[in-house]
XYZ file of C-alpha atoms in Angstrom:
274
model
C -6.290 1.121 -18.729
C -8.336 3.669 -20.049
C -8.020 7.370 -19.724
C -10.023 8.898 -17.036
C -7.188 9.959 -15.030
C -5.291 11.346 -17.965
C -4.556 14.976 -18.153
C -3.161 17.860 -20.576
C 0.376 16.835 -18.152
C 2.412 18.959 -15.870
C 3.520 22.126 -17.740
C 6.335 24.650 -17.466
C 7.290 26.201 -14.074
C 6.422 23.891 -11.419
C 9.242 21.652 -9.601
C 9.975 18.564 -11.352
C 10.221 16.967 -7.809
C 7.585 18.607 -5.859
C 8.576 18.943 -2.018
C 5.883 16.627 -1.266
C 7.650 13.889 -3.285
C 9.131 10.700 -1.283
C 12.867 11.009 -0.688
C 14.497 8.042 -2.153
C 16.127 5.484 -0.037
C 19.919 6.596 1.130
C 21.378 3.503 1.402
C 23.155 2.943 -2.083
C 24.572 0.113 -1.301
C 22.329 -2.917 -1.875
C 21.632 -2.871 -5.374
C 24.623 -1.963 -8.203
C 22.965 -2.899 -11.278
C 24.974 0.152 -12.737
C 23.292 0.063 -15.709
C 25.515 2.319 -18.462
C 24.109 5.712 -19.535
C 24.426 5.324 -23.233
C 24.198 9.298 -25.082
C 21.503 10.480 -26.222
C 20.523 13.235 -28.373
C 20.858 17.400 -27.536
C 17.612 18.712 -27.761
C 16.973 22.382 -26.619
C 14.089 21.342 -24.190
C 16.290 19.081 -22.892
C 16.127 19.814 -18.833
C 19.900 19.458 -17.184
C 19.935 17.482 -14.153
C 20.557 19.383 -11.086
C 18.665 19.700 -7.576
C 15.116 19.110 -6.233
C 14.606 22.333 -6.880
C 14.576 22.716 -10.544
C 11.682 24.334 -12.093
C 10.103 22.534 -15.621
C 11.190 24.054 -18.441
C 8.805 24.970 -21.259
C 7.795 22.787 -24.030
C 9.672 19.839 -21.680
C 7.343 17.115 -23.194
C 7.761 18.333 -26.833
C 9.830 15.581 -28.288
C 8.312 13.284 -26.133
C 4.534 14.467 -27.528
C 6.480 14.753 -31.441
C 7.126 10.583 -31.151
C 4.098 9.491 -29.486
C 1.809 11.205 -31.798
C 3.653 9.518 -34.497
C 2.841 6.837 -32.361
C -0.545 6.822 -32.360
C -1.027 7.442 -36.034
C 1.044 4.615 -37.428
C 1.703 1.803 -34.574
C 5.510 2.629 -34.812
C 7.772 0.633 -31.637
C 10.768 3.078 -32.921
C 8.406 6.100 -32.572
C 6.789 4.517 -28.608
C 10.558 4.217 -27.757
C 11.904 7.300 -28.243
C 8.498 9.324 -26.978
C 9.244 7.365 -24.036
C 12.862 8.027 -23.694
C 12.359 12.142 -24.518
C 9.562 11.609 -21.688
C 11.940 10.270 -19.077
C 14.576 12.656 -20.398
C 13.559 15.778 -21.912
C 10.467 15.201 -19.934
C 11.595 14.870 -16.360
C 15.243 15.615 -16.465
C 16.814 11.468 -16.504
C 16.739 8.843 -14.769
C 17.961 10.372 -11.459
C 15.115 13.200 -11.484
C 12.437 10.931 -12.940
C 13.376 8.599 -10.176
C 12.802 10.840 -7.372
C 9.749 12.379 -8.941
C 8.437 8.586 -8.510
C 9.990 8.266 -4.910
C 6.318 6.841 -3.656
C 6.734 4.099 -5.310
C 9.575 1.925 -3.429
C 7.330 3.387 -0.099
C 4.448 2.278 -1.370
C 6.007 -1.129 -2.367
C 7.595 -1.815 1.322
C 4.145 -0.848 2.579
C 2.428 -3.193 -0.005
C 4.598 -6.009 0.949
C 4.398 -5.457 4.866
C 0.438 -5.782 4.614
C 1.169 -9.350 2.451
C 3.523 -10.568 4.400
C 1.651 -13.029 6.600
C 4.803 -12.737 9.085
C 4.191 -9.024 9.559
C 1.879 -7.545 12.016
C 0.533 -4.642 9.924
C -1.713 -2.653 12.014
C -3.706 -1.350 9.122
C -4.597 -4.758 8.467
C -6.886 -7.188 10.704
C -6.027 -10.519 9.053
C -8.606 -12.011 11.380
C -11.305 -9.577 10.943
C -10.803 -10.241 6.885
C -11.114 -14.422 7.108
C -13.820 -15.692 4.871
C -14.456 -12.579 2.687
C -13.935 -11.954 -0.715
C -11.093 -11.716 -3.578
C -12.470 -8.527 -4.043
C -12.470 -7.279 0.097
C -9.590 -8.308 0.588
C -7.668 -6.902 -2.028
C -9.923 -3.324 -0.621
C -8.497 -4.137 2.596
C -4.638 -4.399 1.269
C -5.115 -1.292 -0.789
C -6.273 0.852 2.106
C -3.444 -0.404 4.005
C -0.418 0.222 1.465
C -1.946 3.310 0.102
C -4.326 4.977 2.033
C -6.288 7.704 0.193
C -5.148 11.248 0.499
C -6.499 13.169 -2.627
C -3.318 13.396 -4.449
C -3.353 11.472 -8.393
C -0.568 9.566 -7.085
C -2.211 7.870 -4.320
C -5.090 7.121 -6.597
C -2.597 5.731 -9.538
C -0.739 3.778 -6.593
C -3.743 2.391 -5.544
C -4.927 1.335 -8.772
C -2.119 -0.167 -9.455
C -1.889 -1.985 -5.991
C -5.867 -3.259 -7.287
C -4.125 -4.374 -11.072
C -1.249 -6.388 -9.417
C -3.435 -8.575 -7.591
C -6.120 -8.999 -9.911
C -3.101 -10.205 -11.734
C -1.798 -12.432 -9.209
C -5.300 -14.042 -9.158
C -5.619 -14.216 -12.779
C -2.846 -16.390 -12.856
C -3.659 -18.437 -8.707
C -7.442 -18.403 -9.104
C -7.150 -20.541 -5.599
C -4.658 -18.755 -3.902
C -4.898 -17.038 0.215
C -4.129 -13.295 -0.537
C -3.462 -13.505 3.425
C -0.736 -16.484 3.008
C 1.037 -15.462 0.329
C 4.375 -17.429 -0.612
C 7.489 -15.090 -1.035
C 7.276 -15.751 -5.187
C 4.056 -14.376 -5.071
C 4.929 -11.003 -3.091
C 7.222 -11.176 -5.372
C 5.406 -10.668 -8.401
C 2.604 -8.659 -6.518
C 5.616 -5.923 -5.936
C 6.661 -5.959 -9.382
C 3.629 -5.535 -11.051
C 2.714 -3.136 -8.960
C 5.983 -1.095 -9.511
C 5.453 -1.627 -13.526
C 1.180 -0.651 -13.403
C 2.850 2.523 -11.429
C 5.200 3.924 -13.487
C 2.420 3.304 -16.736
C -0.155 5.660 -14.562
C 2.274 8.035 -14.267
C 3.308 7.941 -18.033
C -0.995 7.989 -18.337
C -1.681 10.893 -16.493
C 1.429 12.545 -17.952
C 1.065 12.056 -21.957
C -1.992 9.295 -22.314
C -4.179 12.227 -23.570
C -1.842 12.951 -26.030
C -1.484 9.326 -27.505
C -5.365 9.157 -27.384
C -5.955 12.193 -29.465
C -3.596 11.464 -31.956
C -4.452 8.132 -32.947
C -6.966 7.229 -35.977
C -9.846 6.890 -33.228
C -10.499 6.389 -29.382
C -10.490 2.411 -29.959
C -6.727 2.554 -31.326
C -6.321 4.735 -28.815
C -6.790 2.616 -26.258
C -4.669 -0.021 -28.852
C -1.665 2.084 -28.651
C -1.838 2.676 -24.562
C -2.228 -1.282 -24.203
C 1.140 -1.477 -26.479
C 2.762 1.648 -24.709
C 2.022 0.205 -21.560
C 3.639 -3.376 -22.082
C 6.802 -1.828 -23.335
C 7.012 -0.021 -19.887
C 6.110 -3.202 -18.133
C 8.672 -5.723 -19.867
C 11.474 -3.177 -19.307
C 10.600 -3.039 -15.887
C 10.539 -6.925 -16.057
C 13.818 -7.240 -17.026
C 15.517 -4.996 -14.944
C 14.101 -7.169 -12.032
C 15.449 -9.997 -13.387
C 18.588 -8.606 -13.989
C 18.333 -8.087 -10.284
C 17.850 -11.542 -9.547
C 20.368 -12.529 -11.572
C 23.015 -11.280 -9.341
C 21.337 -13.178 -6.861
C 19.783 -10.694 -4.542
C 16.211 -11.815 -2.989
C 13.752 -9.190 -2.293
C 11.943 -9.146 1.115
C 10.218 -6.902 3.584
C 13.186 -5.624 4.803
C 14.804 -4.169 1.556
C 12.111 -3.946 -0.917
C 11.733 -0.242 -0.376
C 15.763 0.096 -1.137
C 15.572 -2.499 -4.046
C 12.671 -1.407 -5.847
C 14.212 2.509 -6.119
C 17.123 1.022 -7.870
C 15.285 -0.941 -9.929
C 13.114 1.724 -11.052
C 16.463 3.658 -11.755
C 17.461 1.397 -14.071
C 14.151 0.889 -15.566
C 13.924 4.587 -16.481
C 17.981 4.851 -17.429
C 16.876 1.440 -20.191
C 13.977 3.559 -21.130
C 16.565 7.227 -22.118
C 18.836 4.883 -23.177
C 15.990 3.836 -26.168
C 17.476 6.533 -28.008
C 21.123 5.368 -28.455
């Protein structure tokens, strides 16, 4: 959860959705959570959603930084939620654009689900070779199969998010066989992976600002933990609402399911301004 991957964040005059970003699934019919986009404050630095070629405006994170700076100093939850809302709305042009920017998350979730599915012959994971190996060795193999290194921050963030999710599963089920998970256990990993990866994007973009504005480094790390909890709880709630519709997540539909759950969560984040 540290800040080793934090940076000053992306600047202006770069594409909100870079050309190498993974496209979202085209099938919009599988998941229909239909979140209602709330009214939000009008800010001068708010970009207007448009196509994928839109450049990020100047001072794109100014409102997010102002609110998150206040949160870092005081721990005020309202400032945190407003900061996250501006991060999505002003920083990325809203849930639609940001979900496209995070398009690698649903794709990685699908690869992760395939790697964890004992009924799927994933060519990137030699289950026979991994028999008898330690949990750490199995996790390393799953990470490599689901998200190979490619030198990008996105890949490194996703790889760490997968490790975090699998470690949390092991924490709850110390005797689990990572090569023979149940459907519920795989869904646990996918949900937690998604939350961790979204948080790591936040950390890369604006985590340093939170730490720099806290009274000291210890408090700064505590503030990041609070922000992570906020993000995780919101994403968990989106997955819960999806389950309540009677829809199940499996290796076949996981990419579409995660894509729309992600967009629903981002809509909730932006709605913190309501």
